């Protein structure tokens, strides 16, 4: 009887899984083992009832053909998966497979050393090499024609060598980069500024710089056809997005609307859940000790005392309940101390890391703790109406007779000579700008303006046109305003502090100028500490002014007056822009 049961169970297991079905989705491809299979899409039943696709010989071969054509025969290519998926769809129009599944399938085949001869044959078919003997002579004209076409696209001289496969692979890789660039520029051309993805901060490695240099000559055609600054900005943003896609950087597709996440870490949630359960149990035990004998209370007490050899019928049950309650209170106190200890350690770690990356943000967070708004956000229409009533309503100022005196005094001032903006001026302004400062409304960092040097001539020409026409697009005059809540759970728009990007930049300039003024005044008063002297030397760098000159005090006074005038001018910019 036992033997019959074992045989029956074995047959049942064999029937549940057909012999032809693979044991794992990533099992060896049947197409490279057995020949003669059909190219129609087949499926096998999975254990959970889902129909799983079975790869045939032709499907596996076409997947490898698409892979080698997309990569150009090289293993170091960039951004090949989308092109591989598109080529596979052309070869197998009846097969529905995702880009990730196709990449996984190809990766498994490439890692299987069993099929190395089949892989080499398919690679030669996809990327023909002219270094073969008489059997490959008929493919030489095709290779020469392909190299000539790539040469016409890239616009640079290429020498066709019968033994040079690297040239073809390099040209194919440049063609892939060109197609990625074109797709990104077309995608960004019609996208609103607020819907643009957030560009990540990329590493300044040789590989990334090489990609940026390779895209520079490809941008010339787009920049020459650009009509205004907005179009140039969209082209540069598309080029930056193409670089991120080529190097495989993670690009956020949810737009640039950011908000500080208020989610608690997992360890804190677990400890707080333990504390909540312990407090609930303490409440039930206190109720039972007070004489509440409802079935739910009694059942909870029995579960709490399970495994302790304590029965509810014992004469000292009240003492046991008191001991259990005290034990739970001590556990709650220990868990609370653990939360405080972990939180302090996490705060120290974050502050140390922030001190290494951005000391200014650290000091600001220490002076003014961030108030996270956990309640409902204010209505957007009410917020816009409130701040528009403060900033956009016209105001009639009192113009006294002194204004006419100022106008008459300014009438004799010689007008300034016309300003001519050159590409060198743009390059110099961009060179001094920090790479990864918070971008403006367009989301384009200064790093990309430095990397795409071919845009300097177009920017100089378009800035000159805007200066002559006395008009700038809203892209350059609009800032991103962040509403920081003053109180917890505030809904009233007046309870929020507006922080605008351009306003922050102006205020940072004013703060730096005031700090420099303080150092100069200290030096003029006789403070010759090394830090003060070093700051004064940096302030006079490039002005041919030495601290040993006899008129150094006069130079210091002139420099302080110049900084005061700049601070006053920057202060006037804030209400004018607002």
XYZ file of C-alpha atoms in Angstrom, residues 315-559:
245
model
C -3.940 33.435 45.249
C -1.050 35.794 44.369
C -2.386 36.630 40.895
C -2.589 40.353 41.720
C 1.099 40.432 42.622
C 1.947 38.603 39.382
C -0.102 41.138 37.402
C 1.725 44.023 39.085
C 5.094 42.446 38.264
C 4.039 41.925 34.632
C 2.888 45.554 34.366
C 6.180 46.808 35.842
C 8.142 44.618 33.437
C 6.238 46.051 30.447
C 6.833 49.609 31.680
C 10.560 48.949 31.942
C 10.570 47.531 28.405
C 8.769 50.621 27.101
C 11.337 52.861 28.819
C 14.197 50.834 27.294
C 12.648 51.014 23.816
C 12.192 54.775 24.185
C 15.861 55.182 25.127
C 16.785 53.062 22.115
C 14.830 55.406 19.822
C 16.570 58.441 21.309
C 19.981 56.763 21.018
C 19.427 55.728 17.401
C 18.039 59.166 16.517
C 21.055 60.939 17.995
C 23.394 58.657 16.104
C 21.510 59.230 12.840
C 21.535 62.993 13.414
C 25.288 62.981 14.031
C 25.875 60.931 10.892
C 23.742 63.222 8.715
C 25.338 66.355 10.152
C 28.854 65.035 9.550
C 27.994 64.133 5.979
C 26.319 67.515 5.417
C 29.353 69.284 6.891
C 31.572 67.601 4.305
C 29.283 68.436 1.369
C 27.529 71.724 2.245
C 28.539 73.541 5.419
C 26.205 76.446 4.732
C 23.133 74.218 4.799
C 24.345 72.646 8.033
C 24.692 75.990 9.790
C 21.303 77.125 8.497
C 19.667 73.952 9.782
C 21.297 74.457 13.191
C 20.191 78.084 13.426
C 16.667 77.531 12.109
C 15.264 73.998 12.382
C 13.116 72.918 9.457
C 9.380 72.801 10.226
C 7.897 69.976 8.195
C 4.320 70.538 7.163
C 2.482 67.343 7.939
C -1.024 68.797 7.717
C -3.044 69.674 4.626
C -1.380 72.037 2.173
C -2.939 75.444 1.450
C -5.059 75.942 -1.626
C -2.935 76.911 -4.627
C -5.402 79.524 -5.915
C -5.635 81.192 -2.497
C -1.849 81.233 -2.180
C -1.349 82.825 -5.598
C -4.057 85.416 -4.905
C -2.548 86.295 -1.516
C 0.981 86.900 -2.764
C -0.230 88.594 -5.933
C -2.092 91.118 -3.777
C 1.217 91.938 -2.065
C 3.618 91.868 -5.002
C 1.628 92.687 -8.145
C -0.681 95.530 -7.090
C 0.446 98.966 -8.410
C 1.451 101.464 -5.738
C 1.505 105.266 -6.086
C 4.593 106.626 -4.374
C 4.997 110.174 -3.075
C 7.275 112.017 -5.492
C 8.705 115.089 -3.807
C 10.504 118.008 -5.453
C 13.845 116.305 -4.858
C 13.127 113.902 -7.709
C 13.173 116.753 -10.221
C 16.537 117.870 -8.864
C 17.928 114.366 -9.352
C 16.565 114.230 -12.912
C 18.219 117.563 -13.780
C 21.520 116.389 -12.312
C 21.426 113.144 -14.295
C 20.659 114.910 -17.588
C 24.309 115.770 -18.149
C 25.624 112.240 -17.634
C 27.261 110.776 -20.716
C 25.454 107.635 -21.902
C 27.327 104.368 -21.577
C 28.962 102.923 -24.653
C 27.064 100.091 -26.357
C 27.840 96.700 -24.854
C 29.004 93.939 -27.176
C 28.732 90.400 -25.823
C 31.294 87.984 -27.241
C 31.632 84.206 -26.876
C 34.657 84.825 -24.651
C 32.454 86.827 -22.280
C 30.016 83.917 -22.051
C 32.853 81.433 -21.507
C 34.367 83.594 -18.755
C 31.019 84.038 -16.990
C 30.324 80.305 -17.146
C 33.832 79.388 -16.024
C 33.434 81.136 -12.667
C 29.977 79.658 -12.012
C 29.725 76.611 -9.710
C 28.944 73.336 -11.457
C 26.041 71.916 -9.472
C 24.358 74.842 -7.756
C 20.572 74.659 -7.605
C 19.351 75.410 -11.160
C 16.684 77.891 -12.110
C 13.281 77.312 -13.634
C 14.753 75.445 -16.613
C 16.571 72.883 -14.432
C 19.872 73.213 -16.352
C 23.056 73.245 -14.251
C 26.123 75.338 -15.061
C 28.120 72.173 -15.714
C 26.349 71.612 -19.009
C 27.049 75.176 -20.163
C 30.721 74.501 -19.484
C 30.738 71.115 -21.192
C 28.830 72.109 -24.347
C 31.299 74.791 -25.448
C 29.753 75.070 -28.917
C 26.781 76.914 -27.402
C 28.819 79.957 -26.312
C 28.699 81.646 -29.723
C 24.941 81.166 -30.053
C 24.299 82.364 -26.517
C 26.412 85.483 -27.096
C 24.489 86.297 -30.273
C 21.076 85.741 -28.687
C 21.978 87.660 -25.528
C 23.100 90.552 -27.728
C 19.764 90.486 -29.569
C 17.854 90.451 -26.277
C 19.953 93.373 -25.026
C 19.283 95.391 -28.174
C 15.553 94.624 -28.084
C 15.412 95.296 -24.311
C 13.373 92.182 -23.652
C 14.084 88.831 -22.030
C 11.907 85.705 -22.039
C 10.112 84.816 -18.840
C 12.515 81.903 -18.457
C 15.221 84.330 -17.276
C 13.008 86.541 -15.101
C 10.950 83.885 -13.282
C 12.165 82.072 -10.184
C 11.050 78.978 -8.315
C 9.288 79.914 -5.081
C 9.247 77.413 -2.213
C 6.729 78.016 0.574
C 8.249 77.126 3.937
C 5.636 76.768 6.735
C 6.148 78.979 9.770
C 3.882 76.887 12.013
C 2.992 73.207 12.163
C -0.083 72.314 10.100
C -0.639 75.819 8.723
C -3.306 76.237 6.017
C -3.435 80.040 5.790
C -1.139 81.272 2.931
C 0.083 84.108 5.164
C 1.609 81.501 7.508
C 4.153 80.475 4.858
C 7.480 82.111 4.094
C 8.236 82.396 0.344
C 11.759 81.391 -0.651
C 12.555 82.178 -4.309
C 15.654 80.909 -6.101
C 16.728 84.254 -7.574
C 16.069 85.940 -4.253
C 18.285 83.407 -2.483
C 21.107 84.089 -4.948
C 20.887 87.847 -4.442
C 20.776 87.441 -0.683
C 23.829 85.165 -0.839
C 25.742 87.867 -2.725
C 24.741 90.447 -0.122
C 25.810 88.145 2.718
C 29.214 87.491 1.115
C 29.774 91.203 0.477
C 28.910 92.063 4.073
C 31.284 89.409 5.381
C 34.066 90.767 3.164
C 33.325 94.309 4.345
C 33.692 93.174 7.942
C 37.112 91.636 7.230
C 38.308 94.797 5.447
C 37.156 97.028 8.305
C 38.943 94.757 10.799
C 42.176 95.017 8.807
C 41.839 98.792 8.552
C 41.405 98.919 12.342
C 44.735 97.119 12.882
C 43.678 93.456 13.041
C 46.468 91.553 11.261
C 45.535 87.977 12.036
C 46.497 85.534 9.252
C 42.890 84.836 8.318
C 42.106 88.553 7.988
C 45.252 89.243 5.956
C 44.529 86.300 3.651
C 40.994 87.575 2.999
C 42.273 91.090 2.224
C 44.844 89.709 -0.225
C 42.115 87.737 -2.002
C 39.904 90.846 -2.141
C 42.648 92.807 -3.923
C 43.748 89.947 -6.184
C 44.115 91.107 -9.784
C 44.022 94.838 -8.932
C 47.803 95.498 -8.653
C 47.284 96.643 -5.055
C 49.803 95.514 -2.451
C 49.372 95.646 1.298
C 52.769 97.366 1.576
C 51.687 100.428 -0.410
C 51.584 103.721 1.528
C 48.018 104.463 0.383
C 46.631 101.086 1.388
C 44.177 102.688 3.827
C 42.709 104.774 1.021
C 42.417 101.679 -1.166
C 40.638 99.860 1.653
C 38.165 102.726 2.056
C 37.458 102.749 -1.693
C 36.924 98.990 -1.687
